[in-house]
Every structure is written in structure tokens, then in C-alpha cells.
CSV table of N, CA and C in Angstrom, one decimal:
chain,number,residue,atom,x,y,z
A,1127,UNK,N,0.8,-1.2,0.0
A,1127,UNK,CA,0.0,0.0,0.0
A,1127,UNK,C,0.9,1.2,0.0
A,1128,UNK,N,0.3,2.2,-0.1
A,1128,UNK,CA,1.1,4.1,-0.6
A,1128,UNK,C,0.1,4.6,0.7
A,1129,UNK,N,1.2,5.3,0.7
A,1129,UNK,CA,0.6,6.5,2.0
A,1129,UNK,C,0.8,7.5,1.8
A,1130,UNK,N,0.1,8.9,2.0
A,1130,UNK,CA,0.6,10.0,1.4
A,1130,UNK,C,0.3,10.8,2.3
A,1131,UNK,N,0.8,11.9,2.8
A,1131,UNK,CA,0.9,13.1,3.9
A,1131,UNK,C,1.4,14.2,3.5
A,1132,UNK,N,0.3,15.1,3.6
A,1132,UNK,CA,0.4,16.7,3.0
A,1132,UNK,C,0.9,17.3,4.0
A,1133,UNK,N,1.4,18.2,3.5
A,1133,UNK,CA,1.7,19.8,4.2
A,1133,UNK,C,1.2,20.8,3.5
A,1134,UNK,N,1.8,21.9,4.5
A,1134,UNK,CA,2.3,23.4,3.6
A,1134,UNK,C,1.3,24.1,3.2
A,1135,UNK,N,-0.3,23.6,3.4
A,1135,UNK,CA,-1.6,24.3,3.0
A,1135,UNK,C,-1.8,25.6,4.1
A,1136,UNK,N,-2.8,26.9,3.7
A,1136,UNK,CA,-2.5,27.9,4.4
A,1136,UNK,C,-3.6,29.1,4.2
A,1137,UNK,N,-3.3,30.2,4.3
A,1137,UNK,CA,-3.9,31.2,4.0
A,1137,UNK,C,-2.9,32.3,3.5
A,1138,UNK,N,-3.4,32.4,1.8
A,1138,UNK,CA,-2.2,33.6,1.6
A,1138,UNK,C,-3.3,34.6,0.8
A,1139,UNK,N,-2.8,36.0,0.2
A,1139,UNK,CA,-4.0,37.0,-0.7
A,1139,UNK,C,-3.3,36.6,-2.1
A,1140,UNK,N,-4.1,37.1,-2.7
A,1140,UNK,CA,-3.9,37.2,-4.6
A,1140,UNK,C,-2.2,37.3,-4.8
A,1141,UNK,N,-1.9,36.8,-5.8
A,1141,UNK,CA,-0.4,37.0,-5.9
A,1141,UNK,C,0.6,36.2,-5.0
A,1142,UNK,N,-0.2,35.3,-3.8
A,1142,UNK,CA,1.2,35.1,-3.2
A,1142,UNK,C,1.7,33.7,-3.6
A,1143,UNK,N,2.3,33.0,-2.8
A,1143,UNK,CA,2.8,31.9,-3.0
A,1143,UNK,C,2.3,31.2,-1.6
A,1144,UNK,N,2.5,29.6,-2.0
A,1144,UNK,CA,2.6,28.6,-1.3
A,1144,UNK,C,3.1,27.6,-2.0
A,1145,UNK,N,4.2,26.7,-0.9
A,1145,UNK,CA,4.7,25.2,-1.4
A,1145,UNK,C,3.9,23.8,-0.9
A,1146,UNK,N,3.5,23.1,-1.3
A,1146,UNK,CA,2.5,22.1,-0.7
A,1146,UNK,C,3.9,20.9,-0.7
A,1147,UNK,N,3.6,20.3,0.3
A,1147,UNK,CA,4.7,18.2,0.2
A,1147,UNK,C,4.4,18.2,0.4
A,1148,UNK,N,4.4,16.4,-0.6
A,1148,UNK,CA,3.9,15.5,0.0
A,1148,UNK,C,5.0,14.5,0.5
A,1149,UNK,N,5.2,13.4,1.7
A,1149,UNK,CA,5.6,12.2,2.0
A,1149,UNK,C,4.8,11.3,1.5
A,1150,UNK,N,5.9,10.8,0.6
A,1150,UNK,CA,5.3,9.5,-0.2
A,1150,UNK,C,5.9,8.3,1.0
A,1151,UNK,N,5.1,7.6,1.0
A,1151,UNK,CA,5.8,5.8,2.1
A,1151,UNK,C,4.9,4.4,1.4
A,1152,UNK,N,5.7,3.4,1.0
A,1152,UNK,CA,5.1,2.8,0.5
A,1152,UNK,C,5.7,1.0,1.0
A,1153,UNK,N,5.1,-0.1,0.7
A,1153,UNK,CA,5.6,-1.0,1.3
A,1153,UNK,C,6.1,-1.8,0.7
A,1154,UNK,N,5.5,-2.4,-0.8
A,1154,UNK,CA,6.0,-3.1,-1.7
A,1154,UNK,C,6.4,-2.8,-3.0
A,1155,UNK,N,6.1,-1.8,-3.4
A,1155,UNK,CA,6.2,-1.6,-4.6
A,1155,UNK,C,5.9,0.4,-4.9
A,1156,UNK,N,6.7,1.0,-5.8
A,1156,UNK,CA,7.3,2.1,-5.8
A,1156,UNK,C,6.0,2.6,-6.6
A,1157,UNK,N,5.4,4.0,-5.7
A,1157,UNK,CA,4.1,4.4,-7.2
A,1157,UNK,C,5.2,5.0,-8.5
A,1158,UNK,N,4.2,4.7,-9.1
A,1158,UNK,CA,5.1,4.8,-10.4
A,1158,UNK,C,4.6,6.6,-11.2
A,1159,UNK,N,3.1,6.9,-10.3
A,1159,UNK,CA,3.3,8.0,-10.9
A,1159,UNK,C,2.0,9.0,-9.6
A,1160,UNK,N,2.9,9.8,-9.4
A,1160,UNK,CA,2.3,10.8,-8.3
A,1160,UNK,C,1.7,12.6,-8.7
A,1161,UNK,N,0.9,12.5,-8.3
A,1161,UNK,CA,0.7,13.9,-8.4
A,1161,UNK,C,-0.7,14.9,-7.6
A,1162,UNK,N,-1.1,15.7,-7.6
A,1162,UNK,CA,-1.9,16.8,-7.0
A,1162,UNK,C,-3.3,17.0,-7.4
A,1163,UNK,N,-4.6,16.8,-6.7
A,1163,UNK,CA,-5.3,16.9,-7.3
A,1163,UNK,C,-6.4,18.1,-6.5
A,1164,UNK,N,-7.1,19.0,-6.8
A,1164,UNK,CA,-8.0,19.8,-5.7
A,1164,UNK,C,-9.2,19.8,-5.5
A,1165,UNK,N,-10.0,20.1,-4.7
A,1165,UNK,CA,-11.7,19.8,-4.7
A,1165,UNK,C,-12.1,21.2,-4.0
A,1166,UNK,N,-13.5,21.9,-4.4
A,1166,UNK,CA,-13.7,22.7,-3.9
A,1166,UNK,C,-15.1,21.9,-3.4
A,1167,UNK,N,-15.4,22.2,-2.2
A,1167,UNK,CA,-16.8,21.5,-1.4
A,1167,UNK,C,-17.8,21.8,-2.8
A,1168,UNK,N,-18.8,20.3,-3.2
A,1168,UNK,CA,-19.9,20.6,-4.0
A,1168,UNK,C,-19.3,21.0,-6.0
A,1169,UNK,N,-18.2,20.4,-6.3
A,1169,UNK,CA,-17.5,21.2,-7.3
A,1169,UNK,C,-16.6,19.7,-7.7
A,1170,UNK,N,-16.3,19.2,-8.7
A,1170,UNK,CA,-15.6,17.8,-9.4
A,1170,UNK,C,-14.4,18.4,-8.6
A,1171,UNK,N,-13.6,17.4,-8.5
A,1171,UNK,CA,-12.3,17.2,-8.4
A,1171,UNK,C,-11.5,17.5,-9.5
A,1172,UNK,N,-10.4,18.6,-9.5
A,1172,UNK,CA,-9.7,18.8,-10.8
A,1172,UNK,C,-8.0,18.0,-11.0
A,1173,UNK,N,-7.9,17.4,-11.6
A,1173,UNK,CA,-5.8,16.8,-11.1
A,1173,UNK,C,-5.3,18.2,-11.9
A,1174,UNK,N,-4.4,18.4,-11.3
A,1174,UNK,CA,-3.2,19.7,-11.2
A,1174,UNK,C,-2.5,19.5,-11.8
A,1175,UNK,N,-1.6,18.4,-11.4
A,1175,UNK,CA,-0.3,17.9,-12.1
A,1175,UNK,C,0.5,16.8,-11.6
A,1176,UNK,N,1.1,15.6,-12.6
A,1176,UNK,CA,1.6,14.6,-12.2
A,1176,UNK,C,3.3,14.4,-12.4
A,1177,UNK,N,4.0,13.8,-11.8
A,1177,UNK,CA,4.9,13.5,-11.7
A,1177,UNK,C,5.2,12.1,-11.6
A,1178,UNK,N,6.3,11.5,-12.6
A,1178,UNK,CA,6.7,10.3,-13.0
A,1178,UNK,C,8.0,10.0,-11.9
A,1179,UNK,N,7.9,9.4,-11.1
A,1179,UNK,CA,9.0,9.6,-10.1
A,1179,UNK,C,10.3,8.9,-10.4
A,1180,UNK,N,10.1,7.9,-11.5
A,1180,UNK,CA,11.2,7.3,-12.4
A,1180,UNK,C,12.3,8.3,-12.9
A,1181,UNK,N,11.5,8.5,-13.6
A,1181,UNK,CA,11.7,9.5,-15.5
A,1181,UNK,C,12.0,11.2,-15.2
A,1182,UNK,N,10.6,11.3,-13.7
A,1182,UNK,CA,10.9,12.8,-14.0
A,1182,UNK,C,10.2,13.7,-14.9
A,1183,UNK,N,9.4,12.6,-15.2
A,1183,UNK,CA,8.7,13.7,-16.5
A,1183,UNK,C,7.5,14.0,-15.6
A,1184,UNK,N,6.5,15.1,-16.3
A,1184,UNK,CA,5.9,16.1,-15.6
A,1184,UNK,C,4.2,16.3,-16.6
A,1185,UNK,N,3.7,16.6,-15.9
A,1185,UNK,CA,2.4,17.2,-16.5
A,1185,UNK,C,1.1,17.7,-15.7
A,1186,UNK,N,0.8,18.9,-16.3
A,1186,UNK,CA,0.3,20.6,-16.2
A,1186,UNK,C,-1.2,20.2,-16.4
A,1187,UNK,N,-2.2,20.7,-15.5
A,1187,UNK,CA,-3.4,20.9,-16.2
A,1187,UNK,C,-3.3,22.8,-16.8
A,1188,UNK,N,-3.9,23.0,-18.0
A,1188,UNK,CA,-3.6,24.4,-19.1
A,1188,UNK,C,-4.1,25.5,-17.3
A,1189,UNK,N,-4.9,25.3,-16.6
A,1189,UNK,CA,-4.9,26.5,-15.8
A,1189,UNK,C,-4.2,26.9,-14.8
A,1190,UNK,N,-2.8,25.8,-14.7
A,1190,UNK,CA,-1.9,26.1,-13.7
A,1190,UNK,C,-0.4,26.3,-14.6
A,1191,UNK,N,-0.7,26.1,-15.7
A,1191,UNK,CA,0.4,25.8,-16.3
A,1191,UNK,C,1.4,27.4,-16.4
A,1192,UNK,N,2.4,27.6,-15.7
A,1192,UNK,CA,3.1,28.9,-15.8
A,1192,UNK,C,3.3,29.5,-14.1
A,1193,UNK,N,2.1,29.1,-13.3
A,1193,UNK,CA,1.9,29.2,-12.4
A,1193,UNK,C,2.2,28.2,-11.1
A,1194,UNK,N,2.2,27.2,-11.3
A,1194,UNK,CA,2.2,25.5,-10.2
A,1194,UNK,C,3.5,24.8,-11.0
A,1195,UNK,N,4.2,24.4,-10.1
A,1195,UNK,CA,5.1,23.6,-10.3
A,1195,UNK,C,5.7,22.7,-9.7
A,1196,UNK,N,5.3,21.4,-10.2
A,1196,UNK,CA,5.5,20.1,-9.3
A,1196,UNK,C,6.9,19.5,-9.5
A,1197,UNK,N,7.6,18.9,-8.2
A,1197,UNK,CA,9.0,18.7,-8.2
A,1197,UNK,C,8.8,17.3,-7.7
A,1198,UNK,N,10.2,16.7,-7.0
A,1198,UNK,CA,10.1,15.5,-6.2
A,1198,UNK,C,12.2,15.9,-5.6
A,1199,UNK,N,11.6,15.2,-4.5
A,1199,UNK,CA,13.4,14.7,-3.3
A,1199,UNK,C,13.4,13.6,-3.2
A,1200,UNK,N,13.9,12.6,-4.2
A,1200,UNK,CA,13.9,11.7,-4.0
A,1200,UNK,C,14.8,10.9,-3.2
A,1201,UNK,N,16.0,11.7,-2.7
A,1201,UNK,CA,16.3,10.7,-1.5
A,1201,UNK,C,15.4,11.2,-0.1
A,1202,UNK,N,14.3,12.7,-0.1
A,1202,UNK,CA,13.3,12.2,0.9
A,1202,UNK,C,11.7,12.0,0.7
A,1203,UNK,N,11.8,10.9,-0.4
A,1203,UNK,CA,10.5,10.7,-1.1
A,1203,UNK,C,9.5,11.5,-0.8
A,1204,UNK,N,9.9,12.3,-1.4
A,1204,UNK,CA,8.6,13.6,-1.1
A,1204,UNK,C,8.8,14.8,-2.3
A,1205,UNK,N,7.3,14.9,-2.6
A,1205,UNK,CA,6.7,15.3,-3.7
A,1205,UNK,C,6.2,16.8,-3.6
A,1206,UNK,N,6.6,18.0,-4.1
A,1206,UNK,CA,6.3,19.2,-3.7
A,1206,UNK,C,5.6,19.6,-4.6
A,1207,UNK,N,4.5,20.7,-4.2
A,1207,UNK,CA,3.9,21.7,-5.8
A,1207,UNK,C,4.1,23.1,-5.1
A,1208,UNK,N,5.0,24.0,-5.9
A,1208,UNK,CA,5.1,25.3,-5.8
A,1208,UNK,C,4.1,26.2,-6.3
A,1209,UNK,N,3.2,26.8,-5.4
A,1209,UNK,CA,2.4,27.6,-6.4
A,1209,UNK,C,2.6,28.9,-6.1
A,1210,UNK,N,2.3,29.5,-7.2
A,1210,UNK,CA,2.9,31.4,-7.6
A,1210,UNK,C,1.5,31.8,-7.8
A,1211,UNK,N,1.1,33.2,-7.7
A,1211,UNK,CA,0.7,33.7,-8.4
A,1211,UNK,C,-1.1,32.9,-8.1
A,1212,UNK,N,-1.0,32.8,-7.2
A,1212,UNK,CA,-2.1,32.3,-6.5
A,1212,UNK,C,-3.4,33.6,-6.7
A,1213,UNK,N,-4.5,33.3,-7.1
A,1213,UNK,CA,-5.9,34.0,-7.4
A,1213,UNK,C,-7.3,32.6,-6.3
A,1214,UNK,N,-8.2,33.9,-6.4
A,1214,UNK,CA,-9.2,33.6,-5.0
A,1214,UNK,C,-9.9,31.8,-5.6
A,1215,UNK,N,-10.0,31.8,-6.9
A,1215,UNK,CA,-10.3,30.6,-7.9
A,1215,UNK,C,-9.5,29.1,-7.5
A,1216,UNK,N,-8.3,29.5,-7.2
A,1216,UNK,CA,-7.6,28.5,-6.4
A,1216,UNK,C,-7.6,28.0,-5.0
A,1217,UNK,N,-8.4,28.6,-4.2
A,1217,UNK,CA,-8.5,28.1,-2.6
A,1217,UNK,C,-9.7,27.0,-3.1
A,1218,UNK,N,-9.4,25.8,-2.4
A,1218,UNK,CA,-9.6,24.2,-2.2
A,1218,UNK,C,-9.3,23.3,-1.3
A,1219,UNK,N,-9.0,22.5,-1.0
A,1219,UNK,CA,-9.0,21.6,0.0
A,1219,UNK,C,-8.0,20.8,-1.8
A,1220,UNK,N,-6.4,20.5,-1.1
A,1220,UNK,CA,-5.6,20.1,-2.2
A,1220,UNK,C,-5.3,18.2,-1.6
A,1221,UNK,N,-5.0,17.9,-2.7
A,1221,UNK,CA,-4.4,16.1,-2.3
A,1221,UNK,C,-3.8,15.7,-2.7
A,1222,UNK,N,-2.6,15.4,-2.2
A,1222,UNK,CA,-1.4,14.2,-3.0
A,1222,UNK,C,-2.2,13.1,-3.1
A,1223,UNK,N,-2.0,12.7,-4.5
A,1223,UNK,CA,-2.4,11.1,-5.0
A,1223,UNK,C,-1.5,10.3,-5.8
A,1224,UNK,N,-1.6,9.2,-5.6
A,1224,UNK,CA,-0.2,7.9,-6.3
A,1224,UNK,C,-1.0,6.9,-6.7
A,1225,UNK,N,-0.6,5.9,-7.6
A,1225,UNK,CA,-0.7,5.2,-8.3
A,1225,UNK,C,-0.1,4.2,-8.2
A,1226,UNK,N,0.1,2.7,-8.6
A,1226,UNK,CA,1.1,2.2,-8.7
A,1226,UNK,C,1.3,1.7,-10.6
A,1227,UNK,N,0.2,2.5,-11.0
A,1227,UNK,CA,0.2,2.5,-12.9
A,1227,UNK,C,1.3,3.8,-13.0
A,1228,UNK,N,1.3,3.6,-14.6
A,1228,UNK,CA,1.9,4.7,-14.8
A,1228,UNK,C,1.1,6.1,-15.1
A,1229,UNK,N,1.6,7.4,-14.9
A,1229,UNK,CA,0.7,8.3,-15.7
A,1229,UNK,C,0.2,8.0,-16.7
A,1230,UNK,N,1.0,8.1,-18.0
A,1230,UNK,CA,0.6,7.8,-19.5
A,1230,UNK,C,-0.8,7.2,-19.3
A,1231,UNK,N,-0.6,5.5,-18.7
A,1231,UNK,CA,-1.5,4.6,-18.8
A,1231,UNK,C,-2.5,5.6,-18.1
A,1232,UNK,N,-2.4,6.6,-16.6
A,1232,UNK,CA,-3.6,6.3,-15.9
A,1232,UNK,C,-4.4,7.9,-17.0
A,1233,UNK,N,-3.3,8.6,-17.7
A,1233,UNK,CA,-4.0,9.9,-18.7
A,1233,UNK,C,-4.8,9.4,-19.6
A,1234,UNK,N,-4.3,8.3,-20.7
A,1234,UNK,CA,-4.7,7.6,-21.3
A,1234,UNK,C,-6.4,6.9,-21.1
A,1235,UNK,N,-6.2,6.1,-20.0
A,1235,UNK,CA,-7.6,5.8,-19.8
A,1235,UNK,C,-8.6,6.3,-19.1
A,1236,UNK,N,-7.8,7.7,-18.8
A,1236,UNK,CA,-8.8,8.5,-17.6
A,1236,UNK,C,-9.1,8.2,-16.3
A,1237,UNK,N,-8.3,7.5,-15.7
A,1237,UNK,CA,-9.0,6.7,-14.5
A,1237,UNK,C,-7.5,7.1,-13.2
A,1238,UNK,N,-8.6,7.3,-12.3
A,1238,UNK,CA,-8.4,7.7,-10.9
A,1238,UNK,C,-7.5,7.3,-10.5
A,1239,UNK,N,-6.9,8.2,-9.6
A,1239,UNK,CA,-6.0,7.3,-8.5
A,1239,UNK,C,-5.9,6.5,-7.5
A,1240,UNK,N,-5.7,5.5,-7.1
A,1240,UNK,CA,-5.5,4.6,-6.7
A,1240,UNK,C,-5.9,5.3,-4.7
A,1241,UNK,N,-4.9,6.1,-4.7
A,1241,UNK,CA,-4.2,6.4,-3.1
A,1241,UNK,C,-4.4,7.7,-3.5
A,1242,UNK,N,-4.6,8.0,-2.2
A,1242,UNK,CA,-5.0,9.6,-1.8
A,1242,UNK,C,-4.6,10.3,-0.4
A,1243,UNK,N,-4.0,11.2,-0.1
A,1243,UNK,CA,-4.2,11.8,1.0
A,1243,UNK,C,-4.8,12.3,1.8
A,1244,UNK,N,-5.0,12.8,3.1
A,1244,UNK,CA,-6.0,13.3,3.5
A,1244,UNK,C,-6.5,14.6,2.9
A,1245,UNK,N,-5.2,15.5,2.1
A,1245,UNK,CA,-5.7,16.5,1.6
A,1245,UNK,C,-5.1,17.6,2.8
A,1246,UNK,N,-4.7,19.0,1.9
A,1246,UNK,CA,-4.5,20.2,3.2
A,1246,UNK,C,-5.2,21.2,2.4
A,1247,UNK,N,-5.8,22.1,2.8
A,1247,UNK,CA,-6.6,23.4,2.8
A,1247,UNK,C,-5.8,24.9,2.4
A,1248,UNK,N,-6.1,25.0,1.1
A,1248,UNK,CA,-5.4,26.1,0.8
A,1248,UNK,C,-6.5,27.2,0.4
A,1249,UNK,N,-6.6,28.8,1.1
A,1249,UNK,CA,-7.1,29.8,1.0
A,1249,UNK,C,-6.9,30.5,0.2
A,1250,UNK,N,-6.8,31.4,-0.5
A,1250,UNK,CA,-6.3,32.4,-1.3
A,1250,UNK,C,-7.5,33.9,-1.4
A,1251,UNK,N,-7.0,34.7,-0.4
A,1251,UNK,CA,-8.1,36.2,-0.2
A,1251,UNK,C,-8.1,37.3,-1.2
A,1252,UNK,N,-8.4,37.7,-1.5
A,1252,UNK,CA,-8.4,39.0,-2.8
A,1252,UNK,C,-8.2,40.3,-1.9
């Protein structure tokens, strides 16, 4: 099983920043593809952006793209999203999620992730 533990969620105004981790911990087998996803109460869940923890490779949903940028520490298995440039549209309740598929595969067929976090709470005031 994958375990995942947020940080770094907050209250900032328009323009600011926040860095979100996550601790990845897992028992048998390495997720092969991690990434960020947000929910606002009553509102779909949108994915942010994933990271390939192999490869390194990376991918943007178009309304964070310039703005959110997802990293990884892989000697402390932990998964960050830097966000800039934060607007009031973006406060949500945020989630590290993992897989043990690949991205490709899980973009390709559209389908969910596997593991989830509890999620941390990010504000953003005008």
C-alpha cells in the first residue's frame, strides 16, 4: 500500500505563493506516478499535475500551467507543488495522490488514482 501526507496548506492573498509536500511511504512496490489533485466543497475534483517519479517527466493541467510547479526529493520521497501567483479561484481543500500505474497509462484511460491523502486546505483572499 502508498501512503501519502500533506503539508504546507495555508492562507495567503492574490499574488502570493505557497509550497505544498507531500511524503510518499510505501511497502512493496514504488508508485510509479504521483501527483496533485483539488476539490472545492460541492465542485468535481480537478488533477493539477503529475509527476513520473522514475523519468521525472511532468504534466500541467492548461490553468496552472506557468503558475504550479510540481518537483520530487527523491532521497526524501517527497513530492512538492510550488504555487505562484495564487488568485481567489484557487482556494480548495488540495491532495497528493499515487498510483502504482503509470501516468501515461492512468491519462490515457482517464481513470483515478488509486491512493490519496487526507488533503491540506489552501485559502487564497483578494
Amino acid at each position: 500500500q502508498v501512503q501519502l501526507v500533506e503539508s504546507g496548506g495555508g492562507s495567503v492573498q492574490t499574488g502570493g505563493s505557497l509550497r505544498l509536500s507531500c511524503v510518499v511511504s510505501w511497502r512493496n512496490y514504488r508508485p510509479a506516478c504521483v501527483g496533485w489533485f483539488r476539490q472545492v466543497l460541492g465542485k468535481q475534483r480537478e488533477e493539477i499535475a503529475t509527476i513520473d517519479p522514475g523519468a521525472g517527466s511532468t504534466a500541467y493541467a492548461d490553468f496552472v500551467k506557468g503558475r504550479f510547479t510540481i518537483s520530487q526529493d527523491k532521497f526524501k520521497n517527497t513530492v512538492h507543488l510550488q504555487m505562484d501567483s495564487l488568485k481567489p479561484d484557487d482556494t480548495a481543500m488540495y491532495y497528493c495522490v499515487a498510483d502504482l500505474r503509470s501516468c501515461t497509462l492512468l491519462t490515457a484511460y482517464r481513470e483515478v488514482m488509486d491512493f490519496w491523502g487526507k488533503g491540506t486546505l489552501v485559502t487564497v483572499s483578494s
